[in-house]
Structure formats: structure tokens, C-alpha cells
Coordinates of C-alpha atoms in Angstrom, one line a residue:
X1 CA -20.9 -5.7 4.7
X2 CA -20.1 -9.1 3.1
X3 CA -23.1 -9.6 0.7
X4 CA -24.0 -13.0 -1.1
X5 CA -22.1 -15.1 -2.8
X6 CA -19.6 -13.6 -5.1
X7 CA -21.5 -10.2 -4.9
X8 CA -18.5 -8.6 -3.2
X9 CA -18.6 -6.6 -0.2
X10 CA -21.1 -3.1 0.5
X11 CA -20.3 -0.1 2.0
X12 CA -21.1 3.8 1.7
X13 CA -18.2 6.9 1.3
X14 CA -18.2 8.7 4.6
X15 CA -17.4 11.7 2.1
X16 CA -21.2 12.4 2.9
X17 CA -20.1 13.6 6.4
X18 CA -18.6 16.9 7.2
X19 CA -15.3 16.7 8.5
X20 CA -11.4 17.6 7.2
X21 CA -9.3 16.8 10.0
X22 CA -8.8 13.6 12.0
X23 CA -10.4 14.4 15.2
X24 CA -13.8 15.2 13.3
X25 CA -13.4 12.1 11.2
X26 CA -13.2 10.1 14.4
X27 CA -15.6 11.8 15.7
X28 CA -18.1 10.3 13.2
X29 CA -16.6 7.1 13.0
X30 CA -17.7 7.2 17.1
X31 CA -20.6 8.7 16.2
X32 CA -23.1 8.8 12.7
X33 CA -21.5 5.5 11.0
X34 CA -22.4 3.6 14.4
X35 CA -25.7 4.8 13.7
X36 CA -25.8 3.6 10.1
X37 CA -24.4 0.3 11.4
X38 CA -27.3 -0.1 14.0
X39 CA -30.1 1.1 11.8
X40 CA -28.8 -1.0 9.0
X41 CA -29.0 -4.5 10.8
X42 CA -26.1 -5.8 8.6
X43 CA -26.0 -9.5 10.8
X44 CA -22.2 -9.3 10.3
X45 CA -18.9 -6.8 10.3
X46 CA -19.8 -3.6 8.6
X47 CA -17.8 -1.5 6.5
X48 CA -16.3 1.5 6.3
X49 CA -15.7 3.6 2.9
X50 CA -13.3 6.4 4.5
X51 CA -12.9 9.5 3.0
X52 CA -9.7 11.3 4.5
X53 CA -8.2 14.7 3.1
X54 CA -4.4 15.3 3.2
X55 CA -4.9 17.1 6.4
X56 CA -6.8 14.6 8.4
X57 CA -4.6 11.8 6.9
X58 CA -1.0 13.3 8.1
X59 CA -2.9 12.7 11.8
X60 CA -4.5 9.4 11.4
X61 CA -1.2 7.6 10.1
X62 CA 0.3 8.7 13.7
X63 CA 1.1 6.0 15.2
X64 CA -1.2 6.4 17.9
X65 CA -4.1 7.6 16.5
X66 CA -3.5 4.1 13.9
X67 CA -3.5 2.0 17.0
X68 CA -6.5 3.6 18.0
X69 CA -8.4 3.1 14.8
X70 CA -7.8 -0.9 15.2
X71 CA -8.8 -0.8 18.3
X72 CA -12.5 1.1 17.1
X73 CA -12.9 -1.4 14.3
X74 CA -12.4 -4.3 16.4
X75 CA -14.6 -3.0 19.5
X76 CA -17.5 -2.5 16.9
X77 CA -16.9 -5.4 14.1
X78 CA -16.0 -2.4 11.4
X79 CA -13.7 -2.9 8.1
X80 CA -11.9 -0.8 5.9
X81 CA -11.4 -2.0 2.0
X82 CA -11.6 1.4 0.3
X83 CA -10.4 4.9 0.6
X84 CA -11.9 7.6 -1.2
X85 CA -8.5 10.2 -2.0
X86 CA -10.3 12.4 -4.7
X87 CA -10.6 15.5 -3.1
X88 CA -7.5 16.3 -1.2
X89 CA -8.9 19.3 1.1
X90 CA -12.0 20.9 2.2
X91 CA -14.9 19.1 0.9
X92 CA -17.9 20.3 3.3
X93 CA -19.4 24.2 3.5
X94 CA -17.2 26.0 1.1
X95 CA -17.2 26.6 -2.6
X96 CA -15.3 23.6 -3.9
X97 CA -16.4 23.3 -7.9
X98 CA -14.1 22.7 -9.9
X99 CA -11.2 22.7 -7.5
X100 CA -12.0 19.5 -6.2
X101 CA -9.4 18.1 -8.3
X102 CA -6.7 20.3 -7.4
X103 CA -3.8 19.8 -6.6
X104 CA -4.4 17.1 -9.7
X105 CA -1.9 14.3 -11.3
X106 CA 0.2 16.8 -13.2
X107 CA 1.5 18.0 -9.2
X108 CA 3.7 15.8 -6.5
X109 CA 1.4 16.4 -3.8
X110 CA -1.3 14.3 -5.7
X111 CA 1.0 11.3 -5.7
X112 CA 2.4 12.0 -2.5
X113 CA -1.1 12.1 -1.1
X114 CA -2.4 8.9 -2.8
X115 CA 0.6 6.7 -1.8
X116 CA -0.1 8.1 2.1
X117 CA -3.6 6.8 1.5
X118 CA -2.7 3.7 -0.1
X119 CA 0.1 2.8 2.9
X120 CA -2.8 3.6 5.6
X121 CA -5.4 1.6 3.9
X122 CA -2.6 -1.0 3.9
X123 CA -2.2 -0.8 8.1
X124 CA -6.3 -1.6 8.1
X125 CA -7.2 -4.1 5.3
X126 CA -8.1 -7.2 6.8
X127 CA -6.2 -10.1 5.7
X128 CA -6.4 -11.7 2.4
X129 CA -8.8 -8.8 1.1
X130 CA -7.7 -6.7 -1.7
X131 CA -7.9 -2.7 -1.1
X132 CA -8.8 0.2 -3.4
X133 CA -8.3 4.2 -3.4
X134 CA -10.3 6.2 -6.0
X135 CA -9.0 8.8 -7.4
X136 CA -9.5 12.2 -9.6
X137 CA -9.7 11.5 -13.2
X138 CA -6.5 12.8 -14.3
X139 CA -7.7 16.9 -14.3
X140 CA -10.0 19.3 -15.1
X141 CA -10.1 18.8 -18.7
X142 CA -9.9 22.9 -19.0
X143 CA -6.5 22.5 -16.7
X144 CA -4.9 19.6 -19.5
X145 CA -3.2 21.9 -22.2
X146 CA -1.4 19.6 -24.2
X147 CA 0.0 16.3 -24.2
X148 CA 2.8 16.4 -22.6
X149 CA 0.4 17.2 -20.1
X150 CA -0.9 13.9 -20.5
X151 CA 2.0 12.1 -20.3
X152 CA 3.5 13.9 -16.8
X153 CA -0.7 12.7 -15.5
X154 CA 0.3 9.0 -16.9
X155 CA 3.7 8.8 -15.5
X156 CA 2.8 10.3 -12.1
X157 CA 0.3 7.1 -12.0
X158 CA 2.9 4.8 -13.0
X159 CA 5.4 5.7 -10.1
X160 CA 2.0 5.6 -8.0
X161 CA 1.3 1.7 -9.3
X162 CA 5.4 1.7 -8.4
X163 CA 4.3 2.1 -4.6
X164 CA 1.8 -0.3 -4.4
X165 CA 3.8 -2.9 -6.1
X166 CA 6.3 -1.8 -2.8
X167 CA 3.0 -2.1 -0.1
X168 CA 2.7 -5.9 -1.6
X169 CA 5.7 -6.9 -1.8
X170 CA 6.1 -5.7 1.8
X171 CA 2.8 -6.3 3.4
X172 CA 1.3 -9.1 1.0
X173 CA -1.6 -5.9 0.2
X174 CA -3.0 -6.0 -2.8
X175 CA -4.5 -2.0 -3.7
X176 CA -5.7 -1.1 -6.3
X177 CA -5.9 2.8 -7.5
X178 CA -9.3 3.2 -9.3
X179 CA -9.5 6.0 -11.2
X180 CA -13.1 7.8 -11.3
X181 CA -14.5 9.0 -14.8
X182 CA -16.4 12.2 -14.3
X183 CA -17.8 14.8 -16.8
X184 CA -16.0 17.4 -17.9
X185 CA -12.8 15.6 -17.0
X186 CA -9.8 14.3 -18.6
X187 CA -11.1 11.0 -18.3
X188 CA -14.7 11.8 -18.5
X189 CA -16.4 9.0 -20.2
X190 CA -15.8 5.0 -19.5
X191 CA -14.9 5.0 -23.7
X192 CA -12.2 7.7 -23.0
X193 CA -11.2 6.0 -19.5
X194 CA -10.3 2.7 -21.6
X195 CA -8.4 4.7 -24.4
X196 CA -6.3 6.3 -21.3
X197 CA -5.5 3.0 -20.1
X198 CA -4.2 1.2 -23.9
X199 CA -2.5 4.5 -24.4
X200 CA -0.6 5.2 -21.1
X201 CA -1.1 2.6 -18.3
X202 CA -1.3 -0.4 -20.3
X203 CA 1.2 -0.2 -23.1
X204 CA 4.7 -1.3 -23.7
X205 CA 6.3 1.7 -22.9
X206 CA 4.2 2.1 -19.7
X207 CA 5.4 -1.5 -18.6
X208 CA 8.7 -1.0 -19.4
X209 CA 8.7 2.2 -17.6
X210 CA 7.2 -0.4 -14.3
X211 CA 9.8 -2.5 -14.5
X212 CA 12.6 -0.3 -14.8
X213 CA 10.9 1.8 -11.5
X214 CA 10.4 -1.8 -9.6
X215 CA 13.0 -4.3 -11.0
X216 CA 10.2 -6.5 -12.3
X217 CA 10.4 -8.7 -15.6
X218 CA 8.3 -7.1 -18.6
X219 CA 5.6 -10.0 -18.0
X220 CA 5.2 -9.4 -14.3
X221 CA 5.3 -5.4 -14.8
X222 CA 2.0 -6.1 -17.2
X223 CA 0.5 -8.3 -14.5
X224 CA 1.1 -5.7 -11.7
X225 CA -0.2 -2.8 -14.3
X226 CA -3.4 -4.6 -14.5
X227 CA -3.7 -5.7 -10.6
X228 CA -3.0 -2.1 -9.2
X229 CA -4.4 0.3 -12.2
X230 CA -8.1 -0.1 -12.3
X231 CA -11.2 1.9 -12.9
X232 CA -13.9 3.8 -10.5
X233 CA -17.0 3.3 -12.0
X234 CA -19.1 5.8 -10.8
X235 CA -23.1 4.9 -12.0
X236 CA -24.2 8.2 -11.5
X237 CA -21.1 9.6 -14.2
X238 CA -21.9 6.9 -16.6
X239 CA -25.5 7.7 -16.4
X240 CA -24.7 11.4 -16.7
X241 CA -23.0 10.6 -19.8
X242 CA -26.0 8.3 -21.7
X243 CA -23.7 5.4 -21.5
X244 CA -25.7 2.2 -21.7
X245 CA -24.7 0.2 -18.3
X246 CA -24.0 -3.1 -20.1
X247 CA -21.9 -1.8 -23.0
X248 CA -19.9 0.3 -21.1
X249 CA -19.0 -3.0 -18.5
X250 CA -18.4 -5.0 -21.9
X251 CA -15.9 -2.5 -23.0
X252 CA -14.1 -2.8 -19.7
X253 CA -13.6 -6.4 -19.7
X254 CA -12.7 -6.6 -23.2
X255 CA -9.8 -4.3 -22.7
X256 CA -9.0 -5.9 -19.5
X257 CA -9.6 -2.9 -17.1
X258 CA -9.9 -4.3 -13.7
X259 CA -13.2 -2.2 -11.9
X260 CA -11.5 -1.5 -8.7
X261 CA -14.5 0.0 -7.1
X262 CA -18.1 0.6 -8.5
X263 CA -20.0 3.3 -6.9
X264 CA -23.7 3.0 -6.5
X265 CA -25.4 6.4 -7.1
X266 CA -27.9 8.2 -8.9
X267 CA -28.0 11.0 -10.6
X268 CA -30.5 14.2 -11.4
X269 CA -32.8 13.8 -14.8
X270 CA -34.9 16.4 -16.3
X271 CA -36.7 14.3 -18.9
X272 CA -38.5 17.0 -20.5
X273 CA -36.2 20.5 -20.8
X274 CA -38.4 23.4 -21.3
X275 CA -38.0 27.3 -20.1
X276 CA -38.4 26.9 -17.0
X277 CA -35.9 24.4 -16.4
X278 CA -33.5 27.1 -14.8
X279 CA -36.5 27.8 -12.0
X280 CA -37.1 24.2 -11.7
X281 CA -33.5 23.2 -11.1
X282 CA -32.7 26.7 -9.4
X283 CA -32.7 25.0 -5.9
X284 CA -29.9 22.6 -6.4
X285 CA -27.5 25.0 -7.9
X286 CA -25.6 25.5 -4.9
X287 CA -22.3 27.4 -4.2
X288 CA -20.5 24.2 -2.9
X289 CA -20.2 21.8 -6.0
X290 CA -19.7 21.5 -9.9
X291 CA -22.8 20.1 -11.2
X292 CA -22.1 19.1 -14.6
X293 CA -24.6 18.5 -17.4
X294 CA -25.1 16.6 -20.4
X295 CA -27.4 17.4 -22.6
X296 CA -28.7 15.1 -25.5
X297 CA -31.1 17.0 -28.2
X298 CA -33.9 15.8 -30.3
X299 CA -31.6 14.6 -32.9
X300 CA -29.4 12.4 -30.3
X301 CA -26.4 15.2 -30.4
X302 CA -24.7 15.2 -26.8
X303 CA -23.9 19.3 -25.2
X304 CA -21.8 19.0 -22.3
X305 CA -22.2 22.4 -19.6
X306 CA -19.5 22.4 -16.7
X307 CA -22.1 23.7 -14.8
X308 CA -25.9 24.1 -13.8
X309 CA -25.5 28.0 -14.3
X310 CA -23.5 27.4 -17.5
X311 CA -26.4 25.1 -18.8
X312 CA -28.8 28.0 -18.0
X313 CA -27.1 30.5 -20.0
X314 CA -27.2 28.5 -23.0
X315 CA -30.9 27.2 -22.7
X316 CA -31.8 31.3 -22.5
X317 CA -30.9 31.5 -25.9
X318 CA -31.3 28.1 -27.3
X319 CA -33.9 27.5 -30.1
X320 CA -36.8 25.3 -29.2
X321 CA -36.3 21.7 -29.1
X322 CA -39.1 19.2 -27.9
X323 CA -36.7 16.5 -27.3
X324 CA -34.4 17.7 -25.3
X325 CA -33.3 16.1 -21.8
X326 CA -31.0 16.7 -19.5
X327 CA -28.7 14.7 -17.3
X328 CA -27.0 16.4 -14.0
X329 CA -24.1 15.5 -12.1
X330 CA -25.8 15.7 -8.7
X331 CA -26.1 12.8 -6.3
X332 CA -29.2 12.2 -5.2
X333 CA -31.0 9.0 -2.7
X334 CA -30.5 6.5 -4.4
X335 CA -34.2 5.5 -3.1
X336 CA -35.9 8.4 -4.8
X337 CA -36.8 7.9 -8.5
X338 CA -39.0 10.6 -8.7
X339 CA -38.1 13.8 -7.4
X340 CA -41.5 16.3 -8.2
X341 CA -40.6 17.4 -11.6
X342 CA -37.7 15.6 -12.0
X343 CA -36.7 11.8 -12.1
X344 CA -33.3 10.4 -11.2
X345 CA -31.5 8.0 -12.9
X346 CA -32.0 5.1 -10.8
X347 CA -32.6 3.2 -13.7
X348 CA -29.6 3.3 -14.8
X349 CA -28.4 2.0 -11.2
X350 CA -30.8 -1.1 -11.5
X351 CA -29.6 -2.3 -14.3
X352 CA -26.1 -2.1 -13.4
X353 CA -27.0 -4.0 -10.5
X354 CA -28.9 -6.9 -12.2
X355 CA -25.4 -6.6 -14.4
X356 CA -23.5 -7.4 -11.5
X357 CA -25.9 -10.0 -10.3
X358 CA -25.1 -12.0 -13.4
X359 CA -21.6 -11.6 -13.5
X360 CA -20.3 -9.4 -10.9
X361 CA -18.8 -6.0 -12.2
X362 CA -16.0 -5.3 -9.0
X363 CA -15.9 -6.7 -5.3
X364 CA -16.5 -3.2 -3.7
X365 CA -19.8 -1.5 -4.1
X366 CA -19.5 1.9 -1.9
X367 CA -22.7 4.0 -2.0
X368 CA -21.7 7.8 -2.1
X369 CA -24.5 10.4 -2.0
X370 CA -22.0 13.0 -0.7
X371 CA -24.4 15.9 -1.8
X372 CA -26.7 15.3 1.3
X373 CA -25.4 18.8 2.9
X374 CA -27.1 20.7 -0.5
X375 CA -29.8 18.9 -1.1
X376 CA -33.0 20.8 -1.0
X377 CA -35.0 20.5 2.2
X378 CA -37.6 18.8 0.6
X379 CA -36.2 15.2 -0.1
X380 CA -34.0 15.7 3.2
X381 CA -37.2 14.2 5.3
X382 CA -35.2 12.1 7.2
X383 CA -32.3 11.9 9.4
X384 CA -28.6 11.5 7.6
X385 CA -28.0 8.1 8.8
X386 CA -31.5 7.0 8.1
X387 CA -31.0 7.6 4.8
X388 CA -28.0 6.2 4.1
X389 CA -29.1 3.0 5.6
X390 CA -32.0 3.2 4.0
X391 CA -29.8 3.4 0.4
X392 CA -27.8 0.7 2.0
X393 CA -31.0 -1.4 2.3
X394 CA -32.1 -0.8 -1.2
X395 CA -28.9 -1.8 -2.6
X396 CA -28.7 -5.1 -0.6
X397 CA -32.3 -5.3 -1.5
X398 CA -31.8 -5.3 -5.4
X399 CA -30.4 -9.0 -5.3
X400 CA -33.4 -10.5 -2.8

């Protein structure tokens, strides 16, 4: 939805629905975001965040299946400004962990599948709106072995800003890929994110490699660089991380790094870690996905787990330590702030907020609390789209 002023436009990440091939996809496009729409009361065209994996994106670019999309937004005043293309397959009731972000920027069928994405997004965008795809940060940071590895990751993203510089110049689409921090990543921090860019997106040798790929001048290669190469920021990452909200947005504009999309969630916080932390959190350590955690000790030092089990291991035979809190990559209402024992960090979300208030951070806000399916029964009270309208509602409700 369109929200005031130059607050940008809302939407949520249908991620949080099962389904991995186009039929089911339709099928809640007919179905649960309808629902959201209705219980929302938007007053206007609602939006769509779409989350499509390879499989259910070969269908939907058919060309009748394309038409047919149209038609559905149309009939039922929806839009489409992002795609969500980090997880490329199953997503929904099987382990996924950490290979979410396989096949990853080092393979072809990463860039094969993110210029797929970016040419349908271009067949929906309505005119004179820019589009965005997210993306995986790079790798697993366990998977990136050396630098070379790096540099295949950078240059795959180069020939992918090559593409959309073709979409433009043939459809007059502006996209944008926005690349998603996330712990225990390549890119896992909004500091490391911005070092990736001066170092491989953003330099001479990454324009001249541009212009060579699109016949553009040096000066309009930079340009393009900085329209179609931007950043994810995810709230719930940053807040994983102990970023402070307004630093880390300071840092972005001060290296120039255009915030393509800025997802609105909340992560899990244990304030307090004691023994029976691993009982306490035992419930949301599901067999679906990695739920990385940071750690930050008494003394301010940051320990970084790539899992919840991982993190239990090393609090069995940790020392005491009265200050110690911990930060988990798990997405949770963005409603809730206190969870029983736990708190979120929705803190962290309001402030961002209020951030973009004042000067506004990106032009798409997608709420994306795709953990919905493991969350324990207890904060599950209500039905899926009531919640997510609900979120919806608190967002929109931040600025009022």
C-alpha cells in the first residue's frame, strides 16, 4: 500500500506462505493475501511482496499464466514492486538451514535465476515505479574459501546489474538487486555489506568491468552501479548483530549505498542468558531453519553461533557471565515485544521506523515474518492472515 507522503510504499513477503510451485503460489494470491487485503482495510491498491522459487518462476513467466497474473492484480487493485529471490527452492516443511543459500553467487544458476526474477518483476511493475529483488548475501560465509572466491561472487553480480541495465533500457524498468546482510554470511553485517560494495561493486575496476559488459561511458556505468546495486536491510539482521539503527543508516548514505528494500521484522532476545537458556529457547529450535546467534558478553565482546544448537553447546561449558545476552535470528510478530521469558527486538524496529519518518531510509518497506509455520503454538493465537495484517497495521501505525 501507498503510505504518506514520501514514506514509500508497504507490503509483507508472501515467503510466510507455504508454496514452491506456481499453482500453489496462485493459489494464495486467490486465497490468504485477499484475506490480508480485506482484514487490512488499506483504502487503496495493496501490494504484493512475492516470493517465487526457480520452480514456480519457470511457470509463472509462461506466457499465459503472466497474462493471468495481470488480469488477478487488476480484478483486485494488487501491485507488485518487489520479489523476494533469496531462497531458490523449497522453503516450507523441510530442513532448509543453511542451504537456503544454495545454489549461491559463486554458481550460474543464481544469476540465471535472479535475472528470471528481475525480467518478471519487470512484466508487473506498474509504470513509473522502480522494482527491487533481494537477494542472498553472497554465501555461507563457511562455503567462501578464498578470494577468488569473492571476486567470481562480485563479478557474477556485475553481469546481474548488466541485465538490468538491458530490462531499462528496454522496458524503461528501473530494478534494483538488494542484497540482504545476514549473520553468519559473507556479507553479514551492514559495516561488512558497505566494504563489499567500495571493494567490488563500486570501484573502478567494477565500472569498467560495466561498461565494457553494456557499452556505457565510465560515468554512466557508476551511475547505473549505484541505481541497480543496492542493499536489503533486513531490521531483524541488524538487530541481531547489535548494530545501532541510526549509525548503520548513516554509514549507508555516506558511502552512497542505495537501500533497495528495508525489511520490517523483529527478532528473538534473551536479555538475561543463564543455564537454562537451552530449555527456555528449546521450542524454537526447529528442524526447518538456521537460527543464528550473536552473543555479546559482559565485557561488550560479540560470539557469533551459526545455530541455536551450536549456541547451546557452547553455553554447557561456558564460565559464568552475568552480563550476557543473546540475540537470535528468528522472526517473530512484529506486534509481540514480550514473548514470556524472552523480549524481541522491536525496539530496534521502532527506531528505525521513527529513522525513516525523518528522512526516509528506502521506498519499499516489506514486512517478512516467514517463520510463522515454526513458531511455537503459543504466540500463534491467531489466524495467519490476521496476523500479518495486524503487523501490517502496526507498521502503518508507527507514523500516526
Amino acid at each position: 500500500m501507498k503510505l504518506p507522503g514520501a514514506l514509500g510504499h508497504l507490503t509483507y513477503c508472501t515467503n510466510v506462505h507455504p508454496g514452491e510451485t506456481w499453482p500453489a503460489v496462485d493459489a494464495v494470491l486467490r486465497s490468504d493475501v485477499l484475506a490480508v487485503r480485506d482484514a487490512m482495510d488499506a483504502g487503496g491498491p495493496f501490494a504484493i511482496g512475492l516470493r517465487l522459487s526457480a520452480r514456480a518462476l519457470a511457470d509463472a513467466a509462461r506466457p499465459e499464466a503472466l497474462a493471468a497474473m495481470k488480469a488477478h492484480l487488476a480484478a483486485e487493485r494488487l501491485y507488485v514492486f518487489t520479489l523476494n529471490a533469496f531462497p531458490y527452492g523449497p522453503f516450507h516443511g523441510t530442513p532448509v538451514k543453511a542451504d537456503v543459500y544454495l545454489p549461491d553467487w559463486r554458481a550460474e544458476e543464481r544469476l540465471a535465476y535472479t535475472n528470471a526474477a528481475a525480467d518478471y518483476l519487470a512484466a508487473l511493475l506498474p509504470p513509473g515505479m522502480e522494482g527491487s529483488v533481494s537477494t542472498a548475501p553472497g554465501a555461507f560465509r563457511a562455503n567462501v574459501g578464498s578470494s577468488q572466491t569473492l571476486e567470481a561472487i562480485a563479478d557474477a553480480m556485475l553481469r546481474h546489474a548488466a541485465h538490468l541495465v538491458a530490462i531499462e533500457r528496454r522496458t524503461g524498468a528501473v530494478i534494483a538487486l538488494a542484497i540482504e546482510p545476514e549473520p553468519a554470511c559473507l556479507l553479514e553485517t551492514t559495516a561488512e555489506a558497505v566494504a563489499f560494495f567500495e571493494a567490488h561493486l563500486f570501484s573502478p575496476a567494477a565500472v569498467a568491468r560495466l561498461a565494457a559488459l553494456t557499452g556505457l561511458s565510465p560515468g554512466d556505468a557508476e551511475a547505473a552501479l549505484r541505481r541497480h546495486l543496492g542493499l536489503c536491510f533486513d531490521l531483524c539482521h541488524a538487530a541481531v548483530e547489535f548494530e545501532d539503527a541510526g549509525e548503520a543508516v548513516a554509514l549507508l548514505r555516506s558511502a552512497g549505498v542505495k537501500v533497495a528494500k528495508m525489511q520490517v521484522s523483529s527478532g528473538l532476545r534473551l536479555p538475561e542468558v543463564g543455564r537454562d537458556a537451552a530449555t527456555l529457547l528449546g521450542p524454537f529450535d526447529d528442524e526447518v531453519y538456521l537460527h543464528q546467534v550473536v552473543e555479546r558478553t559482559g565485557d561488550g565482546l560479540l560470539n557469533r553461533y551459526d545455530d541455536l544448537r551450536d549456541a547451546f553447546a557452547a553455553l554447557a561449558t561456558a564460565g559464568p557471565d552475568a552480563g550476557r545476552e543473546w540475540r537470535v535470528h528468528y522472526h517473530v510478530p512484529l506486534f509481540l515485544e514480550a514473548l514470556g521469558a524472552f523480549a524481541s527486538t522491536q525496539p530496534f524496529v521502532r527506531e528505525a521506523l521513527e529513522l525513516h519518518r525523518r528522512q526516509p531510509i528506502s521506498q519499499h518497506l516489506e514486512v517478512e515474518t516467514y517463520t510463522w509455520g515454526v513458531l511455537p503454538d503459543a504466540w500463534r493465537a491467531a489466524s495467519l492472515p490476521e496476523a500479518i495484517a495486524r503487523e501490517l497495521t502496526w507498521v502503518r501505525d508507527q507514523w500516526h
